[in-house]
mmCIF file of C-alpha atoms and ligand atoms in Angstrom:
data_model
loop_
_atom_site.group_PDB
_atom_site.id
_atom_site.type_symbol
_atom_site.label_atom_id
_atom_site.label_comp_id
_atom_site.label_asym_id
_atom_site.label_seq_id
_atom_site.Cartn_x
_atom_site.Cartn_y
_atom_site.Cartn_z
ATOM 1 C CA MET A 1 0.317 -25.373 -5.267
ATOM 2 C CA SER A 2 -1.054 -24.890 -1.768
ATOM 3 C CA GLU A 3 -1.805 -21.249 -2.421
ATOM 4 C CA GLY A 4 -5.322 -19.908 -2.528
ATOM 5 C CA ARG A 5 -7.013 -17.145 -4.443
ATOM 6 C CA ALA A 6 -4.685 -14.416 -3.279
ATOM 7 C CA GLN A 7 -1.922 -14.207 -0.702
ATOM 8 C CA ALA A 8 0.947 -12.161 0.658
ATOM 9 C CA ARG A 9 4.247 -13.967 1.023
ATOM 10 C CA VAL A 10 6.631 -12.232 3.392
ATOM 11 C CA ASN A 11 10.363 -12.889 3.264
ATOM 12 C CA VAL A 12 11.555 -12.580 6.849
ATOM 13 C CA ALA A 13 15.160 -12.810 5.645
ATOM 14 C CA ALA A 14 14.616 -9.585 3.674
ATOM 15 C CA ILE A 15 13.397 -7.849 6.834
ATOM 16 C CA GLU A 16 16.482 -9.149 8.607
ATOM 17 C CA ARG A 17 18.804 -7.830 5.879
ATOM 18 C CA ASN A 18 17.024 -4.477 5.765
ATOM 19 C CA CYS A 19 17.569 -4.101 9.493
ATOM 20 C CA ALA A 20 21.195 -5.170 9.256
ATOM 21 C CA ARG A 21 21.654 -2.550 6.562
ATOM 22 C CA LEU A 22 19.976 0.140 8.649
ATOM 23 C CA CYS A 23 22.146 -0.830 11.636
ATOM 24 C CA SER A 24 25.261 -0.514 9.460
ATOM 25 C CA GLN A 25 24.263 3.074 8.735
ATOM 26 C CA LEU A 26 23.811 4.015 12.375
ATOM 27 C CA ARG A 27 26.262 6.181 14.223
ATOM 28 C CA SER A 28 28.117 4.154 16.802
ATOM 29 C CA GLY A 29 26.054 3.677 19.934
ATOM 30 C CA ALA A 30 22.719 4.343 18.255
ATOM 31 C CA GLU A 31 20.162 1.543 18.462
ATOM 32 C CA LEU A 32 17.484 0.431 16.036
ATOM 33 C CA CYS A 33 13.893 0.291 17.234
ATOM 34 C CA ALA A 34 11.797 -1.587 14.675
ATOM 35 C CA VAL A 35 8.291 -0.180 14.364
ATOM 36 C CA VAL A 36 5.821 -3.046 13.924
ATOM 37 C CA LYS A 37 2.548 -1.180 14.447
ATOM 38 C CA ALA A 38 -0.503 -1.842 12.261
ATOM 39 C CA ASP A 39 0.419 -5.534 12.133
ATOM 40 C CA GLY A 40 3.908 -4.757 10.901
ATOM 41 C CA TYR A 41 2.665 -2.364 8.180
ATOM 42 C CA GLY A 42 0.480 -5.210 6.945
ATOM 43 C CA HIS A 43 3.320 -7.762 6.955
ATOM 44 C CA GLY A 44 2.453 -9.394 10.277
ATOM 45 C CA ALA A 45 3.804 -7.924 13.516
ATOM 46 C CA VAL A 46 5.269 -10.970 15.203
ATOM 47 C CA GLN A 47 7.176 -12.415 12.251
ATOM 48 C CA SER A 48 8.366 -8.939 11.252
ATOM 49 C CA ALA A 49 9.575 -8.353 14.792
ATOM 50 C CA ARG A 50 11.487 -11.636 14.805
ATOM 51 C CA GLY A 51 13.161 -10.731 11.529
ATOM 52 C CA ALA A 52 14.007 -7.245 12.733
ATOM 53 C CA LEU A 53 15.529 -8.522 15.961
ATOM 54 C CA ALA A 54 17.594 -11.081 14.055
ATOM 55 C CA GLY A 55 18.817 -8.207 11.882
ATOM 56 C CA GLY A 56 20.025 -6.162 14.830
ATOM 57 C CA ALA A 57 17.044 -4.223 16.153
ATOM 58 C CA THR A 58 17.083 -4.038 19.947
ATOM 59 C CA TRP A 59 13.728 -2.333 20.549
ATOM 60 C CA LEU A 60 10.247 -2.733 19.092
ATOM 61 C CA ALA A 61 7.586 -0.048 18.825
ATOM 62 C CA VAL A 62 3.836 -0.171 18.304
ATOM 63 C CA ALA A 63 0.973 2.309 18.448
ATOM 64 C CA GLY A 64 -1.540 0.542 20.684
ATOM 65 C CA SER A 65 -1.560 -1.572 23.837
ATOM 66 C CA HIS A 66 -3.061 -4.665 22.220
ATOM 67 C CA GLU A 67 -0.163 -4.598 19.752
ATOM 68 C CA ALA A 68 2.281 -4.691 22.657
ATOM 69 C CA ARG A 69 0.408 -7.570 24.199
ATOM 70 C CA GLU A 70 0.469 -9.490 20.933
ATOM 71 C CA LEU A 71 4.273 -9.293 20.890
ATOM 72 C CA ARG A 72 4.487 -10.481 24.506
ATOM 73 C CA ASP A 73 2.031 -13.313 23.877
ATOM 74 C CA ALA A 74 4.334 -14.462 21.085
ATOM 75 C CA GLY A 75 7.194 -14.648 23.558
ATOM 76 C CA LEU A 76 9.094 -11.550 22.461
ATOM 77 C CA ASN A 77 10.731 -10.045 25.510
ATOM 78 C CA GLU A 78 12.657 -7.085 24.108
ATOM 79 C CA ARG A 79 11.858 -3.515 25.080
ATOM 80 C CA VAL A 80 8.588 -2.415 23.514
ATOM 81 C CA LEU A 81 7.588 1.230 23.202
ATOM 82 C CA VAL A 82 3.894 2.007 22.840
ATOM 83 C CA MET A 83 3.934 5.322 20.986
ATOM 84 C CA GLY A 84 0.248 6.171 20.756
ATOM 85 C CA ALA A 85 -2.346 7.816 22.925
ATOM 86 C CA LEU A 86 -3.906 5.343 25.355
ATOM 87 C CA THR A 87 -7.132 5.231 27.318
ATOM 88 C CA MET A 88 -6.876 4.173 30.956
ATOM 89 C CA VAL A 89 -7.783 0.602 30.052
ATOM 90 C CA GLU A 90 -5.183 0.570 27.306
ATOM 91 C CA LEU A 91 -2.569 2.140 29.545
ATOM 92 C CA GLU A 92 -3.102 -0.649 32.052
ATOM 93 C CA GLU A 93 -2.734 -3.225 29.303
ATOM 94 C CA ALA A 94 0.457 -1.598 28.025
ATOM 95 C CA LEU A 95 2.040 -1.449 31.475
ATOM 96 C CA ALA A 96 0.913 -4.979 32.311
ATOM 97 C CA SER A 97 2.658 -6.011 29.094
ATOM 98 C CA ASP A 98 5.838 -4.455 30.482
ATOM 99 C CA ALA A 99 5.945 -1.895 27.666
ATOM 100 C CA ASP A 100 7.315 1.654 27.844
ATOM 101 C CA VAL A 101 4.696 4.340 27.266
ATOM 102 C CA VAL A 102 4.814 7.964 26.142
ATOM 103 C CA VAL A 103 3.623 10.866 28.309
ATOM 104 C CA TRP A 104 3.204 14.554 27.492
ATOM 105 C CA ASN A 105 1.019 15.989 30.217
ATOM 106 C CA GLN A 106 0.526 15.804 33.945
ATOM 107 C CA HIS A 107 -2.821 14.073 33.619
ATOM 108 C CA TYR A 108 -1.280 11.285 31.594
ATOM 109 C CA LEU A 109 1.626 10.861 33.978
ATOM 110 C CA GLN A 110 -0.818 10.617 36.897
ATOM 111 C CA ALA A 111 -2.650 7.919 34.973
ATOM 112 C CA VAL A 112 0.598 5.962 34.771
ATOM 113 C CA VAL A 113 0.978 6.299 38.530
ATOM 114 C CA ALA A 114 -2.637 5.228 39.056
ATOM 115 C CA ALA A 115 -2.039 2.214 36.824
ATOM 116 C CA GLY A 116 0.786 1.107 39.096
ATOM 117 C CA GLY A 117 3.746 2.865 37.478
ATOM 118 C CA GLY A 118 6.084 1.921 34.669
ATOM 119 C CA ARG A 119 8.684 3.244 32.246
ATOM 120 C CA VAL A 120 7.838 6.476 30.448
ATOM 121 C CA HIS A 121 9.231 8.558 27.615
ATOM 122 C CA VAL A 122 8.409 12.276 27.672
ATOM 123 C CA LYS A 123 7.404 13.612 24.279
ATOM 124 C CA LEU A 124 8.073 17.136 23.085
ATOM 125 C CA ASP A 125 6.046 18.332 20.141
ATOM 126 C CA SER A 126 8.765 20.153 18.239
ATOM 127 C CA GLY A 127 6.560 20.823 15.235
ATOM 128 C CA MET A 128 4.497 17.780 14.326
ATOM 129 C CA GLY A 129 1.436 19.351 15.906
ATOM 130 C CA ARG A 130 0.059 16.048 17.079
ATOM 131 C CA LEU A 131 0.976 14.113 20.244
ATOM 132 C CA GLY A 132 3.401 15.711 22.697
ATOM 133 C CA THR A 133 3.569 19.030 24.508
ATOM 134 C CA ARG A 134 4.712 22.102 22.617
ATOM 135 C CA ASP A 135 6.024 23.641 25.823
ATOM 136 C CA PRO A 136 9.616 22.638 26.670
ATOM 137 C CA ALA A 137 9.204 23.906 30.243
ATOM 138 C CA GLU A 138 6.167 21.681 30.710
ATOM 139 C CA ALA A 139 8.096 18.757 29.205
ATOM 140 C CA SER A 140 10.992 19.369 31.594
ATOM 141 C CA ARG A 141 8.607 19.556 34.543
ATOM 142 C CA LEU A 142 7.089 16.242 33.504
ATOM 143 C CA ALA A 143 10.528 14.686 33.203
ATOM 144 C CA ALA A 144 11.380 15.886 36.711
ATOM 145 C CA VAL A 145 8.113 14.589 38.172
ATOM 146 C CA ALA A 146 8.552 11.253 36.368
ATOM 147 C CA ARG A 147 12.077 10.938 37.740
ATOM 148 C CA ASP A 148 10.973 11.709 41.289
ATOM 149 C CA THR A 149 7.832 9.581 41.416
ATOM 150 C CA PRO A 150 8.280 6.164 43.004
ATOM 151 C CA GLY A 151 7.262 3.383 40.644
ATOM 152 C CA VAL A 152 7.752 5.591 37.603
ATOM 153 C CA ARG A 153 10.957 5.354 35.659
ATOM 154 C CA LEU A 154 11.905 8.114 33.220
ATOM 155 C CA SER A 155 13.538 6.125 30.444
ATOM 156 C CA GLY A 156 13.409 8.296 27.327
ATOM 157 C CA LEU A 157 12.912 11.659 25.659
ATOM 158 C CA MET A 158 11.407 11.844 22.211
ATOM 159 C CA THR A 159 9.944 13.878 19.392
ATOM 160 C CA HIS A 160 8.645 13.132 15.887
ATOM 161 C CA PHE A 161 9.406 14.885 12.589
ATOM 162 C CA ALA A 162 6.671 16.260 10.338
ATOM 163 C CA THR A 163 8.696 16.692 7.139
ATOM 164 C CA ALA A 164 11.531 14.159 7.254
ATOM 165 C CA ASP A 165 10.298 12.489 4.066
ATOM 166 C CA ASP A 166 10.205 15.773 2.162
ATOM 167 C CA LEU A 167 13.701 16.158 0.760
ATOM 168 C CA ALA A 168 12.841 19.601 -0.589
ATOM 169 C CA ASP A 169 12.432 20.829 2.986
ATOM 170 C CA ASP A 170 15.530 21.502 5.045
ATOM 171 C CA GLY A 171 14.475 24.347 7.243
ATOM 172 C CA PHE A 172 11.567 22.844 9.127
ATOM 173 C CA PHE A 173 13.228 19.494 9.686
ATOM 174 C CA ALA A 174 16.444 21.091 10.955
ATOM 175 C CA GLY A 175 14.403 23.454 13.131
ATOM 176 C CA GLN A 176 12.559 20.574 14.778
ATOM 177 C CA LEU A 177 15.815 18.787 15.523
ATOM 178 C CA ALA A 178 17.306 21.981 17.010
ATOM 179 C CA THR A 179 14.198 22.642 19.132
ATOM 180 C CA PHE A 180 14.267 19.073 20.403
ATOM 181 C CA MET A 181 17.987 19.055 21.216
ATOM 182 C CA ASP A 182 17.791 22.419 23.013
ATOM 183 C CA TRP A 183 15.311 20.767 25.331
ATOM 184 C CA ALA A 184 16.685 17.223 25.525
ATOM 185 C CA GLN A 185 20.444 17.825 25.749
ATOM 186 C CA PRO A 186 20.552 19.282 29.283
ATOM 187 C CA LEU A 187 18.343 16.466 30.564
ATOM 188 C CA LYS A 188 20.573 13.906 28.880
ATOM 189 C CA ASP A 189 23.662 15.574 30.368
ATOM 190 C CA ASP A 190 22.086 15.130 33.817
ATOM 191 C CA ASP A 191 21.044 11.553 33.178
ATOM 192 C CA PRO A 192 23.144 9.771 30.538
ATOM 193 C CA ASP A 193 20.961 6.649 30.778
ATOM 194 C CA LEU A 194 18.069 8.414 29.077
ATOM 195 C CA VAL A 195 17.310 7.139 25.579
ATOM 196 C CA VAL A 196 16.920 10.216 23.379
ATOM 197 C CA HIS A 197 15.151 9.499 20.100
ATOM 198 C CA ALA A 198 13.579 11.374 17.226
ATOM 199 C CA ALA A 199 14.255 9.817 13.834
ATOM 200 C CA ASN A 200 11.922 7.747 11.716
ATOM 201 C CA SER A 201 13.200 5.952 8.581
ATOM 202 C CA ALA A 202 13.345 9.096 6.455
ATOM 203 C CA ALA A 203 15.159 11.114 9.129
ATOM 204 C CA MET A 204 17.788 8.468 9.868
ATOM 205 C CA LEU A 205 18.539 8.053 6.171
ATOM 206 C CA ARG A 206 18.718 11.759 5.359
ATOM 207 C CA ASP A 207 20.564 13.073 8.392
ATOM 208 C CA ALA A 208 22.862 11.041 10.641
ATOM 209 C CA ASP A 209 22.713 13.872 13.197
ATOM 210 C CA SER A 210 19.089 12.964 13.855
ATOM 211 C CA GLN A 211 19.969 9.402 14.901
ATOM 212 C CA LEU A 212 20.803 10.267 18.534
ATOM 213 C CA ASP A 213 20.538 7.248 20.902
ATOM 214 C CA MET A 214 17.913 5.368 18.905
ATOM 215 C CA VAL A 215 16.026 5.507 15.611
ATOM 216 C CA ARG A 216 12.426 4.362 15.193
ATOM 217 C CA CYS A 217 12.243 2.801 11.754
ATOM 218 C CA GLY A 218 9.153 1.326 10.204
ATOM 219 C CA ILE A 219 8.843 1.616 6.463
ATOM 220 C CA ALA A 220 12.511 0.879 5.687
ATOM 221 C CA VAL A 221 12.421 -2.279 7.803
ATOM 222 C CA TYR A 222 9.967 -3.720 5.291
ATOM 223 C CA GLY A 223 12.145 -2.712 2.362
ATOM 224 C CA MET A 224 10.059 0.221 1.244
ATOM 225 C CA ASP A 225 11.424 3.687 0.593
ATOM 226 C CA PRO A 226 10.315 6.475 2.955
ATOM 227 C CA PHE A 227 10.717 8.998 0.137
ATOM 228 C CA GLY A 228 8.481 7.008 -2.245
ATOM 229 C CA ARG A 229 11.395 6.261 -4.558
ATOM 230 C CA ASP A 230 12.908 2.985 -5.687
ATOM 231 C CA PRO A 231 13.911 1.132 -2.514
ATOM 232 C CA ALA A 232 16.667 -0.697 -4.409
ATOM 233 C CA ALA A 233 18.570 2.592 -4.701
ATOM 234 C CA ARG A 234 19.121 2.438 -0.937
ATOM 235 C CA GLY A 235 19.754 -1.287 -0.860
ATOM 236 C CA LEU A 236 16.356 -1.997 0.676
ATOM 237 C CA GLU A 237 14.568 -5.209 -0.288
ATOM 238 C CA PRO A 238 10.775 -5.260 -0.360
ATOM 239 C CA ALA A 239 9.755 -8.102 1.941
ATOM 240 C CA LEU A 240 6.196 -8.571 0.731
ATOM 241 C CA GLU A 241 4.954 -10.202 -2.434
ATOM 242 C CA LEU A 242 1.267 -9.975 -3.283
ATOM 243 C CA SER A 243 0.010 -12.574 -5.706
ATOM 244 C CA THR A 244 -3.080 -14.169 -7.140
ATOM 245 C CA TYR A 245 -3.639 -16.327 -10.217
ATOM 246 C CA VAL A 246 -5.388 -16.289 -13.565
ATOM 247 C CA ALA A 247 -8.632 -18.058 -12.718
ATOM 248 C CA ASP A 248 -10.062 -17.764 -16.189
ATOM 249 C CA VAL A 249 -9.247 -16.409 -19.633
ATOM 250 C CA LYS A 250 -12.136 -15.006 -21.624
ATOM 251 C CA ASP A 251 -12.300 -14.727 -25.340
ATOM 252 C CA THR A 252 -13.405 -11.110 -25.680
ATOM 253 C CA LYS A 253 -14.654 -9.702 -28.980
ATOM 254 C CA GLN A 254 -14.304 -6.119 -30.091
ATOM 255 C CA GLY A 255 -17.017 -4.056 -28.362
ATOM 256 C CA GLU A 256 -17.474 -6.476 -25.453
ATOM 257 C CA SER A 257 -16.810 -5.144 -21.982
ATOM 258 C CA ALA A 258 -15.367 -6.341 -18.680
ATOM 259 C CA GLY A 259 -16.541 -5.473 -15.205
ATOM 260 C CA TYR A 260 -18.961 -3.105 -13.482
ATOM 261 C CA GLY A 261 -19.947 -0.010 -15.395
ATOM 262 C CA ARG A 262 -18.359 -1.313 -18.619
ATOM 263 C CA ARG A 263 -15.321 0.846 -17.944
ATOM 264 C CA PHE A 264 -13.313 -1.379 -20.284
ATOM 265 C CA ILE A 265 -14.645 -2.011 -23.761
ATOM 266 C CA ALA A 266 -12.391 -4.040 -26.059
ATOM 267 C CA GLU A 267 -11.215 -1.927 -28.990
ATOM 268 C CA HIS A 268 -10.263 -5.123 -30.777
ATOM 269 C CA ASP A 269 -10.606 -8.824 -30.113
ATOM 270 C CA THR A 270 -8.539 -9.819 -27.095
ATOM 271 C CA PHE A 271 -8.202 -12.237 -24.184
ATOM 272 C CA VAL A 272 -9.217 -10.979 -20.760
ATOM 273 C CA GLY A 273 -7.837 -12.707 -17.677
ATOM 274 C CA VAL A 274 -9.998 -12.845 -14.564
ATOM 275 C CA LEU A 275 -8.018 -12.744 -11.310
ATOM 276 C CA PRO A 276 -9.622 -13.369 -7.919
ATOM 277 C CA ILE A 277 -8.487 -10.345 -5.909
ATOM 278 C CA GLY A 278 -10.307 -7.083 -5.343
ATOM 279 C CA TYR A 279 -10.902 -4.184 -3.000
ATOM 280 C CA GLY A 280 -12.189 -6.669 -0.411
ATOM 281 C CA ASP A 281 -8.557 -7.760 -0.209
ATOM 282 C CA GLY A 282 -7.212 -4.211 -0.166
ATOM 283 C CA TRP A 283 -6.494 -4.032 -3.903
ATOM 284 C CA ARG A 284 -8.128 -0.665 -4.117
ATOM 285 C CA ARG A 285 -10.843 0.413 -6.507
ATOM 286 C CA GLY A 286 -8.730 3.403 -7.476
ATOM 287 C CA LEU A 287 -6.603 0.911 -9.415
ATOM 288 C CA SER A 288 -9.429 0.456 -11.958
ATOM 289 C CA ASN A 289 -7.855 0.902 -15.410
ATOM 290 C CA ASN A 290 -4.806 2.025 -13.424
ATOM 291 C CA ALA A 291 -2.404 -0.822 -12.550
ATOM 292 C CA ASP A 292 -0.274 -3.519 -14.107
ATOM 293 C CA VAL A 293 -0.049 -7.186 -13.205
ATOM 294 C CA LEU A 294 2.785 -9.625 -13.951
ATOM 295 C CA VAL A 295 1.894 -12.949 -15.535
ATOM 296 C CA ALA A 296 4.500 -15.329 -16.926
ATOM 297 C CA GLY A 297 7.111 -12.597 -16.714
ATOM 298 C CA HIS A 298 5.139 -10.006 -18.690
ATOM 299 C CA ARG A 299 3.349 -6.858 -17.641
ATOM 300 C CA TYR A 300 -0.330 -6.665 -18.496
ATOM 301 C CA PRO A 301 -2.713 -3.778 -17.809
ATOM 302 C CA LEU A 302 -5.520 -4.157 -15.310
ATOM 303 C CA VAL A 303 -8.603 -3.153 -17.294
ATOM 304 C CA GLY A 304 -12.062 -2.174 -16.133
ATOM 305 C CA THR A 305 -13.300 -1.680 -12.606
ATOM 306 C CA VAL A 306 -11.730 -3.350 -9.582
ATOM 307 C CA SER A 307 -14.597 -5.125 -7.862
ATOM 308 C CA MET A 308 -14.722 -6.563 -4.363
ATOM 309 C CA ASP A 309 -13.465 -10.001 -5.313
ATOM 310 C CA ASN A 310 -12.096 -9.834 -8.865
ATOM 311 C CA ILE A 311 -10.068 -7.846 -11.329
ATOM 312 C CA THR A 312 -9.726 -8.206 -15.081
ATOM 313 C CA VAL A 313 -6.502 -7.970 -17.056
ATOM 314 C CA ASP A 314 -6.019 -7.486 -20.802
ATOM 315 C CA LEU A 315 -3.789 -10.376 -21.889
ATOM 316 C CA GLY A 316 -3.801 -9.300 -25.540
ATOM 317 C CA LEU A 317 -4.635 -11.037 -28.748
ATOM 318 C CA ASP A 318 -1.912 -13.694 -28.675
ATOM 319 C CA PRO A 319 -3.722 -17.081 -28.802
ATOM 320 C CA ASN A 320 -1.155 -18.364 -26.299
ATOM 321 C CA ALA A 321 -2.923 -16.162 -23.768
ATOM 322 C CA ARG A 322 -5.450 -18.992 -23.370
ATOM 323 C CA GLY A 323 -2.658 -21.044 -21.869
ATOM 324 C CA LEU A 324 -2.182 -18.507 -19.068
ATOM 325 C CA ARG A 325 -5.132 -19.964 -17.194
ATOM 326 C CA GLY A 326 -3.835 -21.136 -13.813
ATOM 327 C CA GLU A 327 -0.661 -19.010 -13.970
ATOM 328 C CA ARG A 328 0.459 -17.107 -10.908
ATOM 329 C CA ALA A 329 -0.044 -13.358 -11.152
ATOM 330 C CA ILE A 330 2.084 -10.881 -9.234
ATOM 331 C CA LEU A 331 0.569 -7.589 -8.097
ATOM 332 C CA ILE A 332 3.489 -6.513 -5.916
ATOM 333 C CA GLY A 333 6.833 -8.228 -6.396
ATOM 334 C CA PHE A 334 9.195 -9.635 -9.012
ATOM 335 C CA GLN A 335 8.655 -11.958 -11.918
ATOM 336 C CA GLY A 336 11.372 -12.579 -14.473
ATOM 337 C CA SER A 337 12.983 -9.213 -15.108
ATOM 338 C CA GLU A 338 9.780 -7.333 -14.301
ATOM 339 C CA ARG A 339 9.032 -5.752 -10.963
ATOM 340 C CA ILE A 340 6.094 -3.943 -9.396
ATOM 341 C CA THR A 341 6.807 -2.093 -6.160
ATOM 342 C CA ALA A 342 4.439 -0.800 -3.511
ATOM 343 C CA GLU A 343 5.834 2.604 -4.500
ATOM 344 C CA GLU A 344 4.519 2.150 -8.051
ATOM 345 C CA VAL A 345 1.080 1.156 -6.771
ATOM 346 C CA ALA A 346 1.102 4.100 -4.372
ATOM 347 C CA ARG A 347 1.938 6.548 -7.153
ATOM 348 C CA ARG A 348 -1.002 5.332 -9.192
ATOM 349 C CA LEU A 349 -3.289 5.780 -6.197
ATOM 350 C CA ASP A 350 -1.791 9.158 -5.307
ATOM 351 C CA THR A 351 -0.941 7.814 -1.878
ATOM 352 C CA ILE A 352 2.109 6.451 -0.059
ATOM 353 C CA ASN A 353 3.590 2.942 0.047
ATOM 354 C CA TYR A 354 2.673 2.740 3.760
ATOM 355 C CA GLU A 355 -1.017 2.769 2.875
ATOM 356 C CA VAL A 356 -0.647 0.111 0.187
ATOM 357 C CA THR A 357 0.655 -2.638 2.486
ATOM 358 C CA CYS A 358 -1.286 -1.517 5.587
ATOM 359 C CA GLY A 359 -4.441 -1.655 3.494
ATOM 360 C CA LEU A 360 -4.232 -5.361 2.684
ATOM 361 C CA THR A 361 -7.187 -6.830 4.519
ATOM 362 C CA PRO A 362 -7.314 -9.917 6.746
ATOM 363 C CA ARG A 363 -8.778 -11.852 3.798
ATOM 364 C CA ILE A 364 -5.250 -11.948 2.395
ATOM 365 C CA PRO A 365 -3.463 -14.779 4.187
ATOM 366 C CA ARG A 366 0.135 -13.975 5.080
ATOM 367 C CA THR A 367 2.698 -16.735 4.761
ATOM 368 C CA TYR A 368 6.325 -16.499 5.774
ATOM 369 C CA HIS A 369 9.566 -17.757 4.321
ATOM 370 C CA ARG A 370 13.279 -17.171 4.460
ATOM 371 C CA ASP A 371 14.521 -16.704 0.890
ATOM 372 C CA GLY A 372 12.084 -19.357 -0.273
ATOM 373 C CA THR A 373 12.245 -21.775 2.652
ATOM 374 C CA PRO A 374 8.856 -21.798 4.362
ATOM 375 C CA ILE A 375 8.667 -20.821 8.015
ATOM 376 C CA ASP A 376 6.206 -22.839 10.008
ATOM 377 C CA VAL A 377 4.659 -20.102 12.114
ATOM 378 C CA ALA A 378 2.898 -22.583 14.392
ATOM 379 C CA ALA A 379 6.239 -24.194 15.212
ATOM 380 C CA THR A 380 8.023 -21.008 16.312
ATOM 381 C CA PRO A 381 9.786 -21.283 19.663
ATOM 382 C CA ALA A 382 7.780 -21.137 22.836
ATOM 383 C CA PRO A 383 7.911 -17.968 24.934
ATOM 384 C CA THR A 384 11.231 -17.558 26.727
ATOM 385 C CA ARG A 385 9.747 -15.303 29.358
ATOM 386 C CA THR A 386 6.206 -14.964 30.538
ATOM 387 C CA VAL A 387 4.995 -11.503 31.358
ATOM 388 C CA ASP A 388 2.054 -11.454 33.698
ATOM 389 C CA THR A 389 -0.636 -9.838 31.589
ATOM 390 C CA SER A 390 -3.561 -11.077 33.616
ATOM 391 C CA PRO A 391 -5.951 -8.317 34.694
ATOM 392 C CA THR A 392 -5.414 -7.265 38.290
HETATM 393 C C1 LIG B 401 5.103 5.188 12.696
HETATM 394 C C2 LIG B 401 6.100 5.956 13.484
HETATM 395 C C3 LIG B 401 7.473 5.826 13.210
HETATM 396 C C4 LIG B 401 8.017 5.027 12.043
HETATM 397 O O1 LIG B 401 7.983 5.824 10.871
HETATM 398 P P1 LIG B 401 8.560 5.297 9.464
HETATM 399 O O2 LIG B 401 8.373 6.468 8.579
HETATM 400 O O3 LIG B 401 7.704 4.143 9.060
HETATM 401 O O4 LIG B 401 9.961 4.924 9.667
HETATM 402 C C5 LIG B 401 8.354 6.481 14.068
HETATM 403 N N1 LIG B 401 7.908 7.238 15.093
HETATM 404 C C6 LIG B 401 6.594 7.413 15.361
HETATM 405 C C7 LIG B 401 6.178 8.275 16.503
HETATM 406 C C8 LIG B 401 5.647 6.794 14.561
HETATM 407 O O5 LIG B 401 4.346 6.970 14.827
#
């Protein structure tokens, strides 16, 4: 086994199928923009993007300029939308990477002009209370200025929902969509080429009316459920498997403890497995005495404190437990008929699945496969188009 202490294996074919499934649920004419920010939600941006594009996505989106550049450096030449706030230096990098950027005030639009122009999307804050202008008149003015400024191309109109993942809410979500459409529709009527977009994964799945010209899906692309439920119920396949192995099995007598602070003390004689993964890998300390691990097709409780590099697992009293030394252990993924999802881990941590995969640190090597066939990342095709990203 060429695997090391702990690793994430990402099935690019699952990403492809998730995207194909999302595309099949789109209203005709709507496009899928795959959001690959934060290194593809911890899965790896470039490989995730390739899978998403193979599955039918036509746009990519990221938060920062260096993320756009990473996609270009890998030879991806599809439209890329940089959604986040950018400093002048970052704006220049984004535009040099031939990405679309988002504007919501005059100052920012002038910065685009100063950086040599480019394609912009005007963002209305219809209720998120974050990026974007709350003032539709200001947003319309910006759209007009963008359209009339040489070198600047007004290519989209957008907003972002605050409560799309909260199925108990209808009013606020519907209100945001109405506010956005009241502003965007007349502009779209004037210029049918504008790409009007609002929906994230949760919005596109809950309300087809929010799909408009394009949806910006992240979490669902990776096979996780935006509502924190079982992704399988929506036909989504988790693409990431997190695994380690049983490095040692300790004969543990009643009253003996495992780990820092002695937060596990054996109530009876048992075998404790030691697995080399910890919070230094993103397997959070909040999972102390609060997670399960799959070994040889069975679920075992993580016991004691998660430390930086190791966890301990109660393998029980069965003398066969000794033989589990060297076995693969699954922290997120399938084994036999057992399954641990990022949603389960998130629930235990009182957080969301997004944070579970984004939180895996660079110490976890990511490897890629298509339904079990390894992908040689180093041998991926050379760039088909070179974007000039040299500083000017
Ligand atoms: C991250 C992000 C998305 C994707 O959201 P998901 O819930 O992962 O689908 C869409 N739009 C914006 C503006 C974002 O920041």
